[in-house]
CSV table of C-alpha atoms and ligand atoms in Angstrom, one decimal:
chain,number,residue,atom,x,y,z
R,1,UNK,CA,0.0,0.0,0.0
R,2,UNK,CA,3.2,2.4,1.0
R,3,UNK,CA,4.6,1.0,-1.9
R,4,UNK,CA,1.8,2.1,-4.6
R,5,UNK,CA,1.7,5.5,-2.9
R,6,UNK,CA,4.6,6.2,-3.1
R,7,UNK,CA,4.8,5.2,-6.3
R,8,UNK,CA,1.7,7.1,-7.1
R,9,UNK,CA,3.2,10.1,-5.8
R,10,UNK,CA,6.0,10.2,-7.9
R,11,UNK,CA,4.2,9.9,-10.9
R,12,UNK,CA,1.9,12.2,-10.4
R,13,UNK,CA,5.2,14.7,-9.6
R,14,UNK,CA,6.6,13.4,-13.2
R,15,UNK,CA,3.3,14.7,-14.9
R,16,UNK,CA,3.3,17.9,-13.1
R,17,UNK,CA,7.1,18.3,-13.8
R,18,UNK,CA,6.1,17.1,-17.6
R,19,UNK,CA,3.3,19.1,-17.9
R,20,UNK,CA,5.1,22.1,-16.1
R,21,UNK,CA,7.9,21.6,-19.2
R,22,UNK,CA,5.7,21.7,-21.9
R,23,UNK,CA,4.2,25.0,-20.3
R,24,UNK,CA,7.0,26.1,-20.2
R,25,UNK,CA,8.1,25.4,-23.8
R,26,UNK,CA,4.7,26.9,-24.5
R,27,UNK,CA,5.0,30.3,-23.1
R,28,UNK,CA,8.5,30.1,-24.6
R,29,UNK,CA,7.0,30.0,-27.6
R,30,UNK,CA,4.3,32.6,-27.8
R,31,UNK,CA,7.2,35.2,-26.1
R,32,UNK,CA,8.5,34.4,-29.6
R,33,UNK,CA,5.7,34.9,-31.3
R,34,UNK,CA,4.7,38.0,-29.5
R,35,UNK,CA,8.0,39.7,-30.2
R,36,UNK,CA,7.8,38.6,-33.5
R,37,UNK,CA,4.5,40.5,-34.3
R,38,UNK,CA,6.0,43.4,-32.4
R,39,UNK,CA,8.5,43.7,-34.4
R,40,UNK,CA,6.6,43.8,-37.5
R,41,UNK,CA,4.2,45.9,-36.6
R,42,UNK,CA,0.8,45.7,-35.2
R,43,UNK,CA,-1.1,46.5,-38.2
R,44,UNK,CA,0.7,43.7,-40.3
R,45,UNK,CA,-1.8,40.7,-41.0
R,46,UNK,CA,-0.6,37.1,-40.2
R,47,UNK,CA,-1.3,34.5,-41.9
R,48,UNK,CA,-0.4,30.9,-41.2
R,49,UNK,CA,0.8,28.7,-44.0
R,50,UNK,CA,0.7,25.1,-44.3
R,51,UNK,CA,4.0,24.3,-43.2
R,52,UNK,CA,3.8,25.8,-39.9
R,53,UNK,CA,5.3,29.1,-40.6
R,54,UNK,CA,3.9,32.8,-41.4
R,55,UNK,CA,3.6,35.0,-43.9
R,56,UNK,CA,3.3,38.8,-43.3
R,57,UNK,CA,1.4,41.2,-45.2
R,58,UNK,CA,0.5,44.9,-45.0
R,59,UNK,CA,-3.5,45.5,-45.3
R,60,UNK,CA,-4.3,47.6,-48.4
R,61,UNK,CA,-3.9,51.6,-47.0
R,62,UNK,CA,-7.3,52.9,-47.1
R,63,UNK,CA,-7.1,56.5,-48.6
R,64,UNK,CA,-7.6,58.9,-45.7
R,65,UNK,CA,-11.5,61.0,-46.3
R,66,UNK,CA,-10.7,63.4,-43.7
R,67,UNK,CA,-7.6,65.0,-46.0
R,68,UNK,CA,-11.0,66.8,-48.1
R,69,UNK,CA,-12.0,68.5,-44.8
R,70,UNK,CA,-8.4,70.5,-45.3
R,71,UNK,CA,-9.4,74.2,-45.8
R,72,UNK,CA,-9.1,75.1,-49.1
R,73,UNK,CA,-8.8,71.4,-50.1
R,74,UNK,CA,-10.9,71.5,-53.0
R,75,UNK,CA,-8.8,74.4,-55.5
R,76,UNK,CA,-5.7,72.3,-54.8
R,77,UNK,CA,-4.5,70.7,-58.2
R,78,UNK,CA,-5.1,66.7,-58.6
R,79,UNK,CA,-2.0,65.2,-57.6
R,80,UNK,CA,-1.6,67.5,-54.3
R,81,UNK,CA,-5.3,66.1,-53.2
R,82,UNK,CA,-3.8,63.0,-54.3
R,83,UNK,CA,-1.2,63.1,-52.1
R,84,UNK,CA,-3.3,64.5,-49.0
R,85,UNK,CA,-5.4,60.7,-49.1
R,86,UNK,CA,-2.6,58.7,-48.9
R,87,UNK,CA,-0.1,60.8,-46.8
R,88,UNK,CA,-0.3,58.5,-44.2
R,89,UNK,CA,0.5,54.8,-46.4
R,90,UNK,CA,3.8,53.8,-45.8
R,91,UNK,CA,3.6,50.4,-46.3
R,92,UNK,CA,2.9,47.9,-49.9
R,93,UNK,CA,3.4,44.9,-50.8
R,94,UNK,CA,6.9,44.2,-52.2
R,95,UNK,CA,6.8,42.8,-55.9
R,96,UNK,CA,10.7,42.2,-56.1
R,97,UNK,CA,12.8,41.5,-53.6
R,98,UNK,CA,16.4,41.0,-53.3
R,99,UNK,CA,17.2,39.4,-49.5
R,100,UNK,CA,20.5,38.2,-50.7
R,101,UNK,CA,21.6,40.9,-52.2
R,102,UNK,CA,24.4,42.1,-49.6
R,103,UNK,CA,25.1,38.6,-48.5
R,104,UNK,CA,23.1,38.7,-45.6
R,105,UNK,CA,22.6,41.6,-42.9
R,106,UNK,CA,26.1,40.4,-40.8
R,107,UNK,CA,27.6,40.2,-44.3
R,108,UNK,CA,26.8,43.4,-45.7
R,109,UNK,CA,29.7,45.0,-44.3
R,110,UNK,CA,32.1,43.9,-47.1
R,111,UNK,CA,29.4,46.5,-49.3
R,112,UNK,CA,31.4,49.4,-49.4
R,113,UNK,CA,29.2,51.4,-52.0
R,114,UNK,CA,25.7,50.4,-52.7
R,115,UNK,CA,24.4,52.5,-55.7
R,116,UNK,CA,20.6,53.1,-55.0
R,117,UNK,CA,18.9,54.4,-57.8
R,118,UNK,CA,15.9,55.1,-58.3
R,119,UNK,CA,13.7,54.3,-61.3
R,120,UNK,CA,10.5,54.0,-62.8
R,121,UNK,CA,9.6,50.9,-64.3
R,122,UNK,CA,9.7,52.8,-68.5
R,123,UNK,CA,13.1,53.7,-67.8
R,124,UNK,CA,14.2,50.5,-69.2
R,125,UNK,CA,17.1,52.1,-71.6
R,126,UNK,CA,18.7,54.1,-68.6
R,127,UNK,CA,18.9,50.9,-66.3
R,128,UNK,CA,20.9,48.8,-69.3
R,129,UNK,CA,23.2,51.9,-70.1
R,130,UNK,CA,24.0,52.1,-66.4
R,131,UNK,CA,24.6,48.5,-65.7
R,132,UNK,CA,27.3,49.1,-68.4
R,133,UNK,CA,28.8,52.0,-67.3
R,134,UNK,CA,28.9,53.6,-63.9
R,135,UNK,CA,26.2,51.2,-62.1
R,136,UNK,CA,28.7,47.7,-63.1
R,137,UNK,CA,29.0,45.9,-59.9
R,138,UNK,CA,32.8,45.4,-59.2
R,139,UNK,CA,35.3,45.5,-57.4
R,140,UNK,CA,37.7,48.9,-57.5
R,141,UNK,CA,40.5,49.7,-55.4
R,142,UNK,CA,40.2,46.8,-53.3
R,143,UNK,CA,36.6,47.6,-52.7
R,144,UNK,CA,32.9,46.0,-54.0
R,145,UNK,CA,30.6,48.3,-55.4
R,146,UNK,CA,26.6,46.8,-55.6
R,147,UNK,CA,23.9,48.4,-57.6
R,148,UNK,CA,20.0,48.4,-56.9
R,149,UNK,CA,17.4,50.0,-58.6
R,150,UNK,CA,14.2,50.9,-57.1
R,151,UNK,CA,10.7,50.7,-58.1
R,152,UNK,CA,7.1,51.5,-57.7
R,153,UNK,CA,4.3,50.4,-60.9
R,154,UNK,CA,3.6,52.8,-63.7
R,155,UNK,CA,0.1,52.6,-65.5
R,156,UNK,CA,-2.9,50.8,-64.5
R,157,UNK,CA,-4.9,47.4,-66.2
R,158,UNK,CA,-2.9,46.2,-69.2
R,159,UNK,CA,0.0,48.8,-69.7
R,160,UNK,CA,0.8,48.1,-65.5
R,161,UNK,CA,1.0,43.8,-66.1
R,162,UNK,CA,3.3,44.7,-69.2
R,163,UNK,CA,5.9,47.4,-67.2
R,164,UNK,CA,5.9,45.0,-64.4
R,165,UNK,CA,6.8,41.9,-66.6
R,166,UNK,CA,10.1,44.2,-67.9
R,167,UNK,CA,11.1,44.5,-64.5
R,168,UNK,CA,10.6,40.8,-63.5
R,169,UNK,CA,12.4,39.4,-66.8
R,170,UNK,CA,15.4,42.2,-65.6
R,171,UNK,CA,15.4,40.9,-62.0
R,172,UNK,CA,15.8,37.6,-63.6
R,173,UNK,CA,19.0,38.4,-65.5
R,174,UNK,CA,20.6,40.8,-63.2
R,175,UNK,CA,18.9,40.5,-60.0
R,176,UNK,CA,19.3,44.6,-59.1
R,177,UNK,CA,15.5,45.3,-58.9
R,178,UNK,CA,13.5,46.3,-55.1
R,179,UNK,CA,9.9,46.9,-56.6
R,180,UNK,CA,6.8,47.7,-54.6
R,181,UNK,CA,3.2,48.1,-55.3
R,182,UNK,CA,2.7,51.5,-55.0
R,183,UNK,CA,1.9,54.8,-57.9
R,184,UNK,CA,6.0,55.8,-59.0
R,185,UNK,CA,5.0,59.0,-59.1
R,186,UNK,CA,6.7,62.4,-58.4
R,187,UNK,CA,4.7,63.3,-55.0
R,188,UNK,CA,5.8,59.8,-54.1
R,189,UNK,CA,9.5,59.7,-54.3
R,190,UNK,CA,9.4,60.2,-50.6
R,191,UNK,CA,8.0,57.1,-49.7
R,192,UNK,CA,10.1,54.9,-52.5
R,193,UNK,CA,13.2,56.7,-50.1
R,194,UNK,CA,11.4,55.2,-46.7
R,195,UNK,CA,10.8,52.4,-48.1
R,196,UNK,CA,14.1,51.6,-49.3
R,197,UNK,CA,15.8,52.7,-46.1
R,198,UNK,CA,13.7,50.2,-44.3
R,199,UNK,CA,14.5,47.5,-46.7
R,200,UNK,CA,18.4,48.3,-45.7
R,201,UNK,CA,17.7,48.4,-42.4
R,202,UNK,CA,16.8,44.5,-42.7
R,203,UNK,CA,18.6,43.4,-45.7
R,204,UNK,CA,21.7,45.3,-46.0
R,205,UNK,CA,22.4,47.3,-42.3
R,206,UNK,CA,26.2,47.4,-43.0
R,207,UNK,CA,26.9,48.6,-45.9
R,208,UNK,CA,29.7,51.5,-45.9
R,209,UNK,CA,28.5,53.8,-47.7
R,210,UNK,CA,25.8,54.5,-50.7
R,211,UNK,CA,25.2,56.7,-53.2
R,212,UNK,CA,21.4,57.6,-53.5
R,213,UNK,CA,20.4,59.3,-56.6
R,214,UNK,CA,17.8,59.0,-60.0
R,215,UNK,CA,18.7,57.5,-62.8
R,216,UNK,CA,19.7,60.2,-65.2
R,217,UNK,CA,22.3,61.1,-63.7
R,218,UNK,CA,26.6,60.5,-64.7
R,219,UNK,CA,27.9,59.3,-61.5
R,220,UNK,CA,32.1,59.3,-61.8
R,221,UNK,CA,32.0,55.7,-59.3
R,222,UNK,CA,35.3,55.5,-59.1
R,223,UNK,CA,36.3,59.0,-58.1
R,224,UNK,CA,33.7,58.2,-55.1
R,225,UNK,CA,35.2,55.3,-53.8
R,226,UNK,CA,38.5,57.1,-53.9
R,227,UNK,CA,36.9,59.9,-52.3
R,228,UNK,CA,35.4,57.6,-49.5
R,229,UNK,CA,38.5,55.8,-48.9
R,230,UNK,CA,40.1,58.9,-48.3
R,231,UNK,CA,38.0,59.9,-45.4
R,232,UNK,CA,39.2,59.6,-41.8
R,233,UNK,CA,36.2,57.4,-41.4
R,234,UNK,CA,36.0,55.1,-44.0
R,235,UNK,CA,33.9,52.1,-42.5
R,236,UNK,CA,31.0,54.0,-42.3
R,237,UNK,CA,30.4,54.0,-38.6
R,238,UNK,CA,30.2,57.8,-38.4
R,239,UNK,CA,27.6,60.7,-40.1
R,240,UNK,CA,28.5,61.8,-43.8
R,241,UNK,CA,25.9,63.1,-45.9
R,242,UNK,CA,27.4,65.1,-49.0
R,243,UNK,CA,26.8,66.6,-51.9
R,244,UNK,CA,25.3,69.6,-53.5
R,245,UNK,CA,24.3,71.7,-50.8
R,246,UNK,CA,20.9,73.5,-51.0
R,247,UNK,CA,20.4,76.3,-48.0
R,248,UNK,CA,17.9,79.2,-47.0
R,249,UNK,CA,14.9,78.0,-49.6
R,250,UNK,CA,11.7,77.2,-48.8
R,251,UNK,CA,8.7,75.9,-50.3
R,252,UNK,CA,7.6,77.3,-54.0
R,253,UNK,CA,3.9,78.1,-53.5
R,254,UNK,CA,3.2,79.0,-57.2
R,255,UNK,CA,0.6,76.3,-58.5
R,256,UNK,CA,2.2,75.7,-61.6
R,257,UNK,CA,5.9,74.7,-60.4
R,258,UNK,CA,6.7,71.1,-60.4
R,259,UNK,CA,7.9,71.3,-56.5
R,260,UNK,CA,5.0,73.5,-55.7
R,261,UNK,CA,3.7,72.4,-51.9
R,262,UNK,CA,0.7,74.7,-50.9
R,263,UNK,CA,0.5,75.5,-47.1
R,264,UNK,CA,-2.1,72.5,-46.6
R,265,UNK,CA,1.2,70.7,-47.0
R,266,UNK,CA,3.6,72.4,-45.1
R,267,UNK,CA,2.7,75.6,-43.5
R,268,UNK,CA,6.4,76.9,-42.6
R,269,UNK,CA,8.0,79.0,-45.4
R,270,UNK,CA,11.1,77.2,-44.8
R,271,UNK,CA,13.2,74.2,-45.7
R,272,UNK,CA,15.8,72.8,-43.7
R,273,UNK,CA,19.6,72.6,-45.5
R,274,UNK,CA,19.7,69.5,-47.5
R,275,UNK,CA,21.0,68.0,-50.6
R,276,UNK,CA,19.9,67.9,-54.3
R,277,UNK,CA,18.2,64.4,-54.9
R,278,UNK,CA,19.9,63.5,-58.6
R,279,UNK,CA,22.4,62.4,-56.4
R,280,UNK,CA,24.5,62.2,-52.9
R,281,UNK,CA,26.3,60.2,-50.9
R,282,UNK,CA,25.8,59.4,-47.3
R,283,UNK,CA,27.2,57.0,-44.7
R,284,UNK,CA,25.5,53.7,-43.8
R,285,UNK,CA,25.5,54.9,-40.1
R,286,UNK,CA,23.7,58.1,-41.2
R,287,UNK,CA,21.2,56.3,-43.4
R,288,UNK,CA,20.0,54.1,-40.5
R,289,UNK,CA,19.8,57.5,-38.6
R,290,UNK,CA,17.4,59.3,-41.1
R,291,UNK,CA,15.3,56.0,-41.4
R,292,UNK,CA,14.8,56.0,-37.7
R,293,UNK,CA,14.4,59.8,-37.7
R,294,UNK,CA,11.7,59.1,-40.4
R,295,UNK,CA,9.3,56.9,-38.4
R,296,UNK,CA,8.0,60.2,-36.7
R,297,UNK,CA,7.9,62.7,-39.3
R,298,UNK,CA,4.9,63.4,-41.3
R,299,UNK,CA,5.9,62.7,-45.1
R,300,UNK,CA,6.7,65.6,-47.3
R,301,UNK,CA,6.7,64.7,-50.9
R,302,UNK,CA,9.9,66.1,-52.1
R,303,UNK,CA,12.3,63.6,-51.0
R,304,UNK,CA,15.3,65.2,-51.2
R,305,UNK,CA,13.8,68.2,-48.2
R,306,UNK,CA,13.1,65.2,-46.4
R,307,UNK,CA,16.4,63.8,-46.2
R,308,UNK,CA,17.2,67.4,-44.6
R,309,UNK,CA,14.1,66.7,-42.6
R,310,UNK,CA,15.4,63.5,-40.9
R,311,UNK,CA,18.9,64.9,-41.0
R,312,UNK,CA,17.9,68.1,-38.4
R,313,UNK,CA,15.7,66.4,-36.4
R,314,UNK,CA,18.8,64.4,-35.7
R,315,UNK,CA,21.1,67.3,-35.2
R,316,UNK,CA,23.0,66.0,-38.0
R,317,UNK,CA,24.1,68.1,-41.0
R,318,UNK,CA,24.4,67.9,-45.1
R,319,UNK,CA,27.5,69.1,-46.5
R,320,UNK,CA,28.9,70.5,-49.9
R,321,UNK,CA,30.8,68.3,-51.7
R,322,UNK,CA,31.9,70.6,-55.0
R,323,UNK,CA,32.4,67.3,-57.2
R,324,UNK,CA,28.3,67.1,-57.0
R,325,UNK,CA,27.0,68.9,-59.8
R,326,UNK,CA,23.1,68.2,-59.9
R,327,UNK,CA,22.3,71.7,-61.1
R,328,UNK,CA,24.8,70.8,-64.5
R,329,UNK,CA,28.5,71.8,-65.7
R,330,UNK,CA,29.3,75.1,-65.8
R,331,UNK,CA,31.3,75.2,-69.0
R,332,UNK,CA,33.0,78.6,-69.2
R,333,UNK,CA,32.2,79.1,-73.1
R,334,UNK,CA,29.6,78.6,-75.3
R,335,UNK,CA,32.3,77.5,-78.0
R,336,UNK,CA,33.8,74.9,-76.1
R,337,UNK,CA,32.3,71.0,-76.1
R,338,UNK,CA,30.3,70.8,-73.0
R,339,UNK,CA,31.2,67.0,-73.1
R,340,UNK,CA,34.5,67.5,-73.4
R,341,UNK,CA,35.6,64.5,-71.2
R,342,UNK,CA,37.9,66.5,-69.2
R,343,UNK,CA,35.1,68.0,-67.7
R,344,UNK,CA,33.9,64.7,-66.3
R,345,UNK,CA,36.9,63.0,-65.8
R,346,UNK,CA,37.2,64.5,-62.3
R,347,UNK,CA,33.7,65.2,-60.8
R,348,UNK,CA,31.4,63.2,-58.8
R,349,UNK,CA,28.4,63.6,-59.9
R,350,UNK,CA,26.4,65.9,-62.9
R,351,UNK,CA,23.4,65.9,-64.0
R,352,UNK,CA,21.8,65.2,-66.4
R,353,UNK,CA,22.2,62.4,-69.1
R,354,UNK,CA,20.6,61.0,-71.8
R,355,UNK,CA,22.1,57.1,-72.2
R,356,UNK,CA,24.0,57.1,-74.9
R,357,UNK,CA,25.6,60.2,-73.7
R,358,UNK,CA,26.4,58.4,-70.8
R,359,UNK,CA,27.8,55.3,-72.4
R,360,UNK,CA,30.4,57.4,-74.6
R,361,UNK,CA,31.4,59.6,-71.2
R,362,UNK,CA,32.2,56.5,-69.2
R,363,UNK,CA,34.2,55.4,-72.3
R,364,UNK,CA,35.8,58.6,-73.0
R,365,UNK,CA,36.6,59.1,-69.3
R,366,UNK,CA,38.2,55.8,-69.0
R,367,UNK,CA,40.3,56.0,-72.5
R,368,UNK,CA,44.0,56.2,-71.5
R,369,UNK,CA,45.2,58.6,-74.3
R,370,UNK,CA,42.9,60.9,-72.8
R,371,UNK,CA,45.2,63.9,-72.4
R,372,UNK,CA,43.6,66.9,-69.9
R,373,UNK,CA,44.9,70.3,-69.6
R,374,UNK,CA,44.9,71.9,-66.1
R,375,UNK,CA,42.2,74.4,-67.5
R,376,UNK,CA,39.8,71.6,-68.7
R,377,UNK,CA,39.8,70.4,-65.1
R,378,UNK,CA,37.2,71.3,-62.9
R,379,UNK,CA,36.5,71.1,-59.1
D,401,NAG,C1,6.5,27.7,-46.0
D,401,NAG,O1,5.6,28.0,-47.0
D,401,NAG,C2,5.7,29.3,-47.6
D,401,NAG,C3,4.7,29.4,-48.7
D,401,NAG,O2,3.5,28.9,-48.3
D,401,NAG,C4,7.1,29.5,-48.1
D,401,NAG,O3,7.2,30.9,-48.6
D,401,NAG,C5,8.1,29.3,-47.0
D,401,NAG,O4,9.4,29.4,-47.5
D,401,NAG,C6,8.0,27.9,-46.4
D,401,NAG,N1,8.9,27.9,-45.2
D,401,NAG,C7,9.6,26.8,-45.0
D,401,NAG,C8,10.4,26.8,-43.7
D,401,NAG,O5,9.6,25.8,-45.7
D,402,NAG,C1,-15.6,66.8,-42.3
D,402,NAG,O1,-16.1,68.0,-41.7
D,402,NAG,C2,-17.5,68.0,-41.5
D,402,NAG,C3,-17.9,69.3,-40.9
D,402,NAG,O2,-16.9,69.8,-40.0
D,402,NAG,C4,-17.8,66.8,-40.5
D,402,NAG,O3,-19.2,66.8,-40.3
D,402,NAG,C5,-17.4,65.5,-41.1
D,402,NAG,O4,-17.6,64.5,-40.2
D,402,NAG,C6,-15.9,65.6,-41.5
D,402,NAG,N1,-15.6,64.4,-42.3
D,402,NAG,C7,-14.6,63.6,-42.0
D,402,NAG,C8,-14.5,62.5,-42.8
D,402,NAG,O5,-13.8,63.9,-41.0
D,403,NAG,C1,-6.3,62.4,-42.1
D,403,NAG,O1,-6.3,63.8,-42.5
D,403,NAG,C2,-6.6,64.7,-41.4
D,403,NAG,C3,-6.7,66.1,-42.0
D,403,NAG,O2,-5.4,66.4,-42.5
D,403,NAG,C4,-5.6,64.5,-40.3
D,403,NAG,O3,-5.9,65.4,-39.2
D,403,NAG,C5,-5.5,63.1,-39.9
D,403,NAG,O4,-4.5,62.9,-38.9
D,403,NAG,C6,-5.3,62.2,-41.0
D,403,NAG,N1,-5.4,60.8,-40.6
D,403,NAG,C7,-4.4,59.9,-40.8
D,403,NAG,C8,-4.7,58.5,-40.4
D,403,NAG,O5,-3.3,60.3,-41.2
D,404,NAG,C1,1.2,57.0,-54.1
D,404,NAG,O1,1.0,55.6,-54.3
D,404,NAG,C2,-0.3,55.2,-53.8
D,404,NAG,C3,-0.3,53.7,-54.0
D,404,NAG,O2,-0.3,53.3,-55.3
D,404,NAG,C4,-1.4,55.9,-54.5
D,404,NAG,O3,-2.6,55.5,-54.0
D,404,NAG,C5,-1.2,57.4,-54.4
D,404,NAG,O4,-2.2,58.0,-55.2
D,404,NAG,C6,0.2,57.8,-54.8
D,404,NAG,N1,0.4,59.2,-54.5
D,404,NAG,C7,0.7,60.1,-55.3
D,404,NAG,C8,0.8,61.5,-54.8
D,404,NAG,O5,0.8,59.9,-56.5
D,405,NAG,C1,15.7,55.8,-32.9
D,405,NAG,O1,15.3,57.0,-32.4
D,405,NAG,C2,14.8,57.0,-31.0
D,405,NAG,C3,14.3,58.3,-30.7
D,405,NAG,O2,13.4,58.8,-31.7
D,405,NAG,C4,15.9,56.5,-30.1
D,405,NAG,O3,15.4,56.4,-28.8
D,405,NAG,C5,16.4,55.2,-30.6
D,405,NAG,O4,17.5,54.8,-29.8
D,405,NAG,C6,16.9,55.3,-32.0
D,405,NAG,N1,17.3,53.9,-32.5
D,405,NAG,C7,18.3,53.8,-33.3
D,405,NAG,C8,18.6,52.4,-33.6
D,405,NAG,O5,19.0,54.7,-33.6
């Protein structure tokens, strides 16, 4: 009788330790889960998949009704009211992705320049001519360069299934494409930016440094690395952001400008210092820095004021780097080539190009009987 008790006892204890273990592996487990969905958001959807795991998607963003209660809301042109609905959408679904593309988020450290360019899905000519010239991915001086376009859809029905298809039969061949479902419009080049930086800040965190600019643009790749390379700081770790330097300007409130932003968008009259988008070059320490900044500042379409934006709220700065010319050459004489090579042999950056004057530059630029005078060079 002591005997069965006793035994009775202890298994009872084993199923309360047992049961206590799988408890215990249970709450494990939906801590996991928990931090998972934290971490991805609240208003992510999860679905669970046959195999145990989950897939995350964002909800379609509903377009905001309230924006038409803005005063003076209804004289605003199209694309401004536009913009007003979906101000607050931040998130699509991704049509092309490239996880892989900087070896992993521990390996993306051995990226020193990431060229981020942005395109619209038509721009099919400029993305070849680039992947030729400027944009190669290579190694120079020691160093990897890696190249990524981005993308939002063009068109609607039809004419939208067609663009896309270019850029998934691209991806296929050179695998350089992040595409997300969203208008590529002008008002939106702000969120392409966001969503890009949040696509480093997963896939590619390391990276040195990157060049962020459009795709019209003659970028002089291997003057930049040489440039980073010769900073004090050349790992990244510390806050560059440089290139042509735009100060004291606000926002244009004449209807008819392409940058005009009426006071329903921003009410201040002024901008804070920041760089012209065609192109500039920032750190991988200050990029992560703007994308955090950028999780509590209201989007203003004109991406390149938000960089500033993101840049002051972090007490950080843009400088002036005179080798970024996104404003053009200035070519002393109306008689002299304003292709010359020698102009380009030494800048950073100028815009803009057309592509087949950008495949004979990188040619001409790289020719090595190309003989400059000291008054062809400019700084
Ligand atoms: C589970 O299935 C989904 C698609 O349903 C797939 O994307 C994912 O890679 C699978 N995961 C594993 C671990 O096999
Ligand atoms: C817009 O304003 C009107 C009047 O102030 C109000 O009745 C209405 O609820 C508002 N609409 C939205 C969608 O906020
Ligand atoms: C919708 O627009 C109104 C008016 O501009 C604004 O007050 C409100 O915060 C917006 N809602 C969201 C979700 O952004
Ligand atoms: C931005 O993209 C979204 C999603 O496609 C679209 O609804 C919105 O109209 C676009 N905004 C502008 C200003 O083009
Ligand atoms: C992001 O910014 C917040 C303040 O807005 C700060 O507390 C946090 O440490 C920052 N995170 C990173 C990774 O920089």
């Amino acid at each position: 009788m002591r005997n069965i008790r006793a035994k009775t006892f202890l298994m009872v204890g084993a199923l309360g330790l047992l049961v206590l273990h799988l408890c215990k592996d249970f709450i494990d487990h939906k801590t996991i889960r928990l931090h998972v969905d934290v971490r991805e958001n609240n208003n992510q959807i999860r679905k669970p998949t046959k195999n145990n795991s989950y897939v995350f998607f964002w909800p379609k963003c509903q377009q905001n009704i309230s924006a038409a209660n803005i005063s003076g809301f209804s004289s605003l042109p199209i694309p401004i009211k536009d913009f007003l609905y979906y101000r607050h959408c931040r998130h699509f679904p991704m049509l092309l992705d490239l996880p892989d593309k900087c070896g992993g988020a521990d390996k993306s450290a051995d990226v020193f320049l990431l060229l981020v360019i942005k395109s619209s899905p038509g721009n099919y000519d400029r993305r070849e001519v680039l992947r030729k010239t400027w944009a190669k991915e290579r190694l120079h001086n020691g160093v990897w360069i890696r190249r990524i376009f981005v993308s939002g859809t063009s068109g609607s029905g039809f004419e939208k299934e067609r663009l896309n298809k270019i850029l998934e039969l691209e991806q296929q061949e050179y695998h350089d494409i992040l595409q997300w479902d969203f208008s590529d419009t002008f008002y939106n080049l702000t969120l392409k930016q966001i969503l890009f930086l949040e696509w480093m800040e997963r896939n590619c965190p390391n990276a040195r440094f990157l060049l962020n600019g459009d795709d019209d643009v003659f970028a002089n790749t291997d003057n930049m690395v040489v440039y980073l390379q010769s900073l004090k700081d050349n790992d990244g770790s510390k806050h560059l952001f440089t290139g042509h330097l735009i100060q004291n300007v606000g926002p244009i409130r004449s209807s008819g400008s392409k940058y005009y932003i009426p006071v329903q968008v921003q009410e201040s009259n002024s901008y804070p210092s920041y760089c012209g988008g065609g192109g500039f070059l920032l750190s991988g320490y200050t990029a992560l820095v703007i994308y955090n900044m950028s999780l509590s500042i209201t989007i203003l379409p004109i991406d390149d004021v938000y960089m500033g934006m993101c840049l002051a709220k972090a007490g950080l700065s843009p400088s002036s780097h005179m080798g970024v010319k996104t404003a053009g050459l200035y070519i002393p004489s109306s008689t002299l080539d304003g292709y010359d090579p020698c102009y380009y042999k030494d800048v950073l950056l100028v815009h803009r190009f057309l592509p087949h004057q950008m495949y004979l530059m990188w040619h001409r630029i790289h020719d090595p009987t190309l003989k400059c005078s000291p008054s062809t060079k400019r700084h």
